[in-house]
Amino acid sequence: MTGDVVRRAADALRRASTVTVLTGAGVSAASGIPTFRGKDGLWRKVRAETLATAEAFEHDPKLVWEWYDWRRGMIRDAQPNAGHTVLARWTRERSGTTVITQNVDGLHERANTHSITRLHGSIWHVRCWTGCARGREDWRDDTVPLPTLPPRCPHCGGLVRPGVVWFGESLDTSVLQRATAAAAGCDVFMAIGTSAVVYPAAELLPHARHGGATVIEINPEATNASGISDIVIRQRADEALARLDEML
Ligand code: OAD
């Protein structure tokens, strides 16, 4: 049964000139990074939606930074898995393949993914919270653990915030436009390892569908993406992608 589904997905991929892949936390699960809404997604019994907001940061920047510092440590020690590796190779070797990720962990980049759009920023980027002239743009900071929490802006001494998109914040307009165009204009759209509950990322699925794409979901669980998908592979991303890759 699963074999038939994977074969149908492979056929669709083989026929496609353009493939757009939307990834979520499930793609990094096999690297040991907990998903947000899975059973290990809570940190000190706090939900991501509670911590990843400007209000939480205003109220308790140290607590929010402790969460990010913990995740940065885990991510630094993790390695890209077969799912990241296969997708990365497709972006290098199969022209017309592009990855749009909700993940901030940088594992797609570490796997050498060539065409990638990051919807939610990067956990390795920071910027000045007060928006001082020199600290307004993101800069990269790979230090793990951070020596002081919350970290301070080297330019003005104010607070530094993670360079990620928090709940209630808008995505960068040009990033969202690029992602929407890639979803609306592709032959095959894949939703891999995402619960598809966070907008506007989840809106890319109907955009792809309306644009005429064949929609493929890879996820061991049923999600908001399942009903809108033409082909559903109920497997882990690393296993399903390795199998698909063999069949192409
Ligand atoms: P979620 O935690 O909401 O969903 C992860 C999905 O991965 C679930 O549907 C799981 O069933 C699935 N999953 C688990 N293990 C898997 C595996 N090995 N292979 C494939 N799938 C697997 O994560 P996202 O959908 O990425 O936002 O969440 C979206 C956004 O909400 C995140 O980007 C983050 C979060 O709050 C920000 O950081 C702004």
GROMACS .gro file of C-alpha atoms and ligand atoms in nm:
model
  287
    1MET     CA    1   0.000   0.000   0.000
    2THR     CA    2   0.265   0.253   0.108
    3GLY     CA    3   0.478   0.127  -0.183
    4ASP     CA    4   0.201   0.219  -0.431
    5VAL     CA    5   0.169   0.565  -0.284
    6VAL     CA    6   0.542   0.623  -0.298
    7ARG     CA    7   0.545   0.501  -0.658
    8ARG     CA    8   0.267   0.748  -0.749
    9ALA     CA    9   0.464   1.026  -0.582
   10ALA     CA   10   0.778   0.926  -0.770
   11ASP     CA   11   0.585   0.926  -1.100
   12ALA     CA   12   0.453   1.276  -1.030
   13LEU     CA   13   0.802   1.399  -0.943
   14ARG     CA   14   0.950   1.244  -1.254
   15ARG     CA   15   0.698   1.423  -1.475
   16ALA     CA   16   0.737   1.759  -1.298
   17SER     CA   17   0.949   2.045  -1.431
   18THR     CA   18   0.908   2.248  -1.113
   19VAL     CA   19   0.887   2.109  -0.760
   20THR     CA   20   0.828   2.326  -0.455
   21VAL     CA   21   0.882   2.171  -0.113
   22LEU     CA   22   0.745   2.318   0.209
   23THR     CA   23   0.916   2.177   0.516
   24GLY     CA   24   0.836   2.195   0.885
   25ALA     CA   25   0.978   2.073   1.213
   26GLY     CA   26   0.909   1.706   1.128
   27VAL     CA   27   1.194   1.711   0.874
   28SER     CA   28   1.439   1.776   1.157
   29ALA     CA   29   1.280   1.521   1.395
   30ALA     CA   30   1.514   1.243   1.275
   31SER     CA   31   1.805   1.473   1.367
   32GLY     CA   32   1.680   1.473   1.726
   33ILE     CA   33   1.519   1.819   1.724
   34PRO     CA   34   1.176   1.805   1.891
   35THR     CA   35   0.878   1.931   1.688
   36PHE     CA   36   0.671   2.215   1.833
   37ARG     CA   37   0.340   2.037   1.863
   38GLY     CA   38   0.469   1.686   1.930
   39LYS     CA   39   0.492   1.522   2.271
   40ASP     CA   40   0.844   1.659   2.333
   41GLY     CA   41   0.752   2.007   2.208
   42LEU     CA   42   0.705   2.162   2.550
   43TRP     CA   43   0.997   2.327   2.728
   44ARG     CA   44   0.959   2.359   3.104
   45LYS     CA   45   0.589   2.288   3.035
   46VAL     CA   46   0.561   2.607   2.827
   47ARG     CA   47   0.421   2.604   2.472
   48ALA     CA   48   0.613   2.760   2.183
   49GLU     CA   49   0.320   2.993   2.112
   50THR     CA   50   0.365   3.137   2.462
   51LEU     CA   51   0.740   3.194   2.432
   52ALA     CA   52   0.774   3.297   2.070
   53THR     CA   53   0.604   3.633   2.102
   54ALA     CA   54   0.713   3.994   2.146
   55GLU     CA   55   0.495   4.010   2.458
   56ALA     CA   56   0.681   3.720   2.620
   57PHE     CA   57   1.012   3.882   2.532
   58GLU     CA   58   0.905   4.216   2.675
   59HIS     CA   59   0.785   4.049   2.991
   60ASP     CA   60   1.079   3.813   3.047
   61PRO     CA   61   1.361   3.836   2.788
   62LYS     CA   62   1.586   3.609   2.994
   63LEU     CA   63   1.331   3.326   2.994
   64VAL     CA   64   1.274   3.356   2.619
   65TRP     CA   65   1.648   3.358   2.557
   66GLU     CA   66   1.696   3.052   2.784
   67TRP     CA   67   1.458   2.865   2.554
   68TYR     CA   68   1.642   2.978   2.240
   69ASP     CA   69   1.982   2.909   2.397
   70TRP     CA   70   1.866   2.554   2.483
   71ARG     CA   71   1.742   2.498   2.128
   72ARG     CA   72   2.060   2.646   1.977
   73GLY     CA   73   2.266   2.399   2.181
   74MET     CA   74   2.057   2.107   2.066
   75ILE     CA   75   2.069   2.215   1.702
   76ARG     CA   76   2.445   2.276   1.708
   77ASP     CA   77   2.498   1.917   1.824
   78ALA     CA   78   2.258   1.775   1.563
   79GLN     CA   79   2.339   1.667   1.209
   80PRO     CA   80   2.126   1.693   0.893
   81ASN     CA   81   1.946   1.363   0.830
   82ALA     CA   82   1.866   1.170   0.511
   83GLY     CA   83   1.562   1.391   0.451
   84HIS     CA   84   1.770   1.709   0.445
   85THR     CA   85   2.035   1.541   0.231
   86VAL     CA   86   1.794   1.416  -0.034
   87LEU     CA   87   1.615   1.750  -0.062
   88ALA     CA   88   1.947   1.933  -0.081
   89ARG     CA   89   2.066   1.709  -0.363
   90TRP     CA   90   1.741   1.760  -0.553
   91THR     CA   91   1.790   2.139  -0.536
   92ARG     CA   92   2.141   2.092  -0.675
   93GLU     CA   93   2.074   1.826  -0.937
   94ARG     CA   94   1.708   1.850  -1.036
   95SER     CA   95   1.659   2.196  -1.182
   96GLY     CA   96   1.332   2.360  -1.083
   97THR     CA   97   1.337   2.222  -0.727
   98THR     CA   98   1.311   2.473  -0.448
   99VAL     CA   99   1.269   2.438  -0.071
  100ILE     CA  100   1.062   2.671   0.144
  101THR     CA  101   1.116   2.605   0.511
  102GLN     CA  102   0.944   2.710   0.831
  103ASN     CA  103   1.243   2.576   1.023
  104VAL     CA  104   1.487   2.817   1.181
  105ASP     CA  105   1.750   2.551   1.262
  106GLY     CA  106   1.967   2.590   0.952
  107LEU     CA  107   1.991   2.214   0.889
  108HIS     CA  108   1.877   2.249   0.525
  109GLU     CA  109   2.162   2.495   0.473
  110ARG     CA  110   2.411   2.266   0.647
  111ALA     CA  111   2.305   1.988   0.408
  112ASN     CA  112   2.403   2.222   0.120
  113THR     CA  113   2.057   2.306  -0.009
  114HIS     CA  114   2.098   2.543  -0.302
  115SER     CA  115   1.755   2.697  -0.343
  116ILE     CA  116   1.599   2.779  -0.007
  117THR     CA  117   1.353   3.035   0.124
  118ARG     CA  118   1.338   3.074   0.501
  119LEU     CA  119   0.993   3.189   0.603
  120HIS     CA  120   1.056   3.223   0.976
  121GLY     CA  121   1.414   3.351   0.986
  122SER     CA  122   1.709   3.183   1.152
  123ILE     CA  123   1.787   3.091   1.510
  124TRP     CA  124   2.150   3.178   1.430
  125HIS     CA  125   2.067   3.539   1.351
  126VAL     CA  126   2.008   3.815   1.605
  127ARG     CA  127   1.934   4.184   1.592
  128CYS     CA  128   1.895   4.479   1.824
  129TRP     CA  129   1.557   4.476   1.997
  130THR     CA  130   1.552   4.852   2.035
  131GLY     CA  131   1.640   4.890   1.666
  132CYS     CA  132   1.948   5.111   1.710
  133ALA     CA  133   2.091   5.236   1.381
  134ARG     CA  134   2.384   4.990   1.369
  135GLY     CA  135   2.203   4.688   1.513
  136ARG     CA  136   1.884   4.706   1.312
  137GLU     CA  137   1.998   4.453   1.050
  138ASP     CA  138   2.034   4.087   1.151
  139TRP     CA  139   2.382   3.954   1.217
  140ARG     CA  140   2.498   3.598   1.269
  141ASP     CA  141   2.597   3.477   1.614
  142ASP     CA  142   2.690   3.109   1.645
  143THR     CA  143   2.797   3.126   2.010
  144VAL     CA  144   2.655   2.837   2.215
  145PRO     CA  145   2.585   2.876   2.499
  146LEU     CA  146   2.555   3.252   2.493
  147PRO     CA  147   2.779   3.398   2.765
  148THR     CA  148   2.508   3.623   2.912
  149LEU     CA  149   2.133   3.592   2.892
  150PRO     CA  150   1.972   3.798   2.762
  151PRO     CA  151   2.251   3.902   2.524
  152ARG     CA  152   2.321   4.271   2.471
  153CYS     CA  153   2.362   4.473   2.153
  154PRO     CA  154   2.733   4.546   2.092
  155HIS     CA  155   2.639   4.885   1.945
  156CYS     CA  156   2.397   5.036   2.196
  157GLY     CA  157   2.397   4.798   2.493
  158GLY     CA  158   2.023   4.734   2.457
  159LEU     CA  159   1.863   4.392   2.437
  160VAL     CA  160   1.925   4.163   2.143
  161ARG     CA  161   1.641   3.949   2.003
  162PRO     CA  162   1.651   3.631   1.795
  163GLY     CA  163   1.624   3.688   1.419
  164VAL     CA  164   1.313   3.474   1.389
  165VAL     CA  165   0.952   3.558   1.314
  166TRP     CA  166   0.739   3.548   1.626
  167PHE     CA  167   0.365   3.485   1.650
  168GLY     CA  168   0.184   3.808   1.575
  169GLU     CA  169   0.467   3.937   1.353
  170SER     CA  170   0.453   3.967   0.976
  171LEU     CA  171   0.674   3.772   0.742
  172ASP     CA  172   0.913   3.968   0.523
  173THR     CA  173   0.701   4.074   0.226
  174SER     CA  174   0.951   3.979  -0.045
  175VAL     CA  175   1.012   3.639   0.117
  176LEU     CA  176   0.640   3.567   0.128
  177GLN     CA  177   0.593   3.682  -0.231
  178ARG     CA  178   0.872   3.453  -0.347
  179ALA     CA  179   0.724   3.158  -0.158
  180THR     CA  180   0.373   3.224  -0.285
  181ALA     CA  181   0.494   3.245  -0.645
  182ALA     CA  182   0.691   2.921  -0.604
  183ALA     CA  183   0.381   2.746  -0.464
  184ALA     CA  184   0.136   2.884  -0.718
  185GLY     CA  185   0.360   2.811  -1.017
  186CYS     CA  186   0.487   2.459  -0.951
  187ASP     CA  187   0.391   2.122  -1.100
  188VAL     CA  188   0.438   1.933  -0.773
  189PHE     CA  189   0.409   2.077  -0.424
  190MET     CA  190   0.529   1.873  -0.128
  191ALA     CA  191   0.434   1.944   0.235
  192ILE     CA  192   0.681   1.756   0.451
  193GLY     CA  193   0.681   1.732   0.829
  194THR     CA  194   0.448   2.022   0.895
  195SER     CA  195   0.121   2.034   1.085
  196ALA     CA  196   0.015   2.312   0.843
  197VAL     CA  197  -0.155   2.511   1.117
  198VAL     CA  198   0.065   2.821   1.116
  199TYR     CA  199  -0.021   3.094   0.866
  200PRO     CA  200   0.072   3.226   0.620
  201ALA     CA  201   0.293   2.919   0.556
  202ALA     CA  202  -0.013   2.691   0.556
  203GLU     CA  203  -0.173   2.906   0.286
  204LEU     CA  204   0.090   2.789   0.039
  205LEU     CA  205  -0.096   2.458   0.006
  206PRO     CA  206  -0.420   2.607  -0.134
  207HIS     CA  207  -0.208   2.837  -0.351
  208ALA     CA  208  -0.035   2.533  -0.499
  209ARG     CA  209  -0.363   2.348  -0.540
  210HIS     CA  210  -0.531   2.638  -0.716
  211GLY     CA  211  -0.227   2.672  -0.938
  212GLY     CA  212  -0.284   2.315  -1.056
  213ALA     CA  213  -0.001   2.140  -0.870
  214THR     CA  214  -0.013   1.779  -0.760
  215VAL     CA  215   0.016   1.805  -0.381
  216ILE     CA  216   0.210   1.539  -0.193
  217GLU     CA  217   0.218   1.516   0.186
  218ILE     CA  218   0.484   1.327   0.381
  219ASN     CA  219   0.395   1.297   0.747
  220PRO     CA  220   0.340   1.001   0.981
  221GLU     CA  221   0.028   1.174   1.119
  222ALA     CA  222  -0.284   1.322   0.964
  223THR     CA  223  -0.264   1.703   0.943
  224ASN     CA  224  -0.443   2.006   0.802
  225ALA     CA  225  -0.252   1.938   0.481
  226SER     CA  226  -0.388   1.585   0.437
  227GLY     CA  227  -0.733   1.677   0.304
  228ILE     CA  228  -0.589   1.901   0.035
  229SER     CA  229  -0.320   1.653  -0.074
  230ASP     CA  230  -0.349   1.428  -0.379
  231ILE     CA  231  -0.092   1.180  -0.249
  232VAL     CA  232  -0.031   1.116   0.120
  233ILE     CA  233   0.274   0.922   0.237
  234ARG     CA  234   0.232   0.824   0.600
  235GLN     CA  235   0.599   0.782   0.680
  236ARG     CA  236   0.885   0.966   0.842
  237ALA     CA  237   1.042   1.225   0.617
  238ASP     CA  238   1.391   1.072   0.622
  239GLU     CA  239   1.261   0.727   0.525
  240ALA     CA  240   1.010   0.844   0.265
  241LEU     CA  241   1.252   1.082   0.095
  242ALA     CA  242   1.527   0.820   0.081
  243ARG     CA  243   1.280   0.575  -0.077
  244LEU     CA  244   1.151   0.833  -0.324
  245ASP     CA  245   1.504   0.928  -0.418
  246GLU     CA  246   1.585   0.565  -0.497
  247MET     CA  247   1.285   0.546  -0.728
  248LEU     CA  248   1.364   0.859  -0.931
  249OAD     P1  249   0.474   2.126   1.420
  249OAD     O1  250   0.540   2.088   1.547
  249OAD     O2  251   0.346   2.201   1.429
  249OAD     O3  252   0.444   1.997   1.334
  249OAD     C1  253   0.542   1.901   1.307
  249OAD     C2  254   0.483   1.795   1.216
  249OAD     O4  255   0.585   1.702   1.190
  249OAD     C3  256   0.366   1.718   1.275
  249OAD     O5  257   0.259   1.715   1.183
  249OAD     C4  258   0.423   1.576   1.296
  249OAD     O6  259   0.326   1.474   1.273
  249OAD     C5  260   0.530   1.572   1.191
  249OAD     N1  261   0.641   1.479   1.215
  249OAD     C6  262   0.692   1.434   1.332
  249OAD     N2  263   0.798   1.353   1.311
  249OAD     C7  264   0.815   1.347   1.177
  249OAD     C8  265   0.907   1.280   1.091
  249OAD     N3  266   1.007   1.203   1.139
  249OAD     N4  267   0.893   1.297   0.958
  249OAD     C9  268   0.793   1.374   0.907
  249OAD     N5  269   0.704   1.439   0.983
  249OAD    C10  270   0.714   1.426   1.115
  249OAD     O7  271   0.583   2.204   1.333
  249OAD     P2  272   0.563   2.305   1.211
  249OAD     O8  273   0.448   2.265   1.125
  249OAD     O9  274   0.695   2.323   1.149
  249OAD    O10  275   0.705   2.886   1.414
  249OAD    O11  276   0.524   2.437   1.289
  249OAD    C11  277   0.509   2.556   1.221
  249OAD    C12  278   0.563   2.671   1.301
  249OAD    O12  279   0.509   2.671   1.433
  249OAD    C13  280   0.713   2.666   1.326
  249OAD    O13  281   0.788   2.719   1.220
  249OAD    C14  282   0.729   2.750   1.447
  249OAD    C15  283   0.615   2.693   1.527
  249OAD    O14  284   0.573   2.768   1.630
  249OAD    C16  285   0.795   2.980   1.442
  249OAD    O15  286   0.904   2.953   1.489
  249OAD    C17  287   0.752   3.117   1.407
   0.00000   0.00000   0.00000
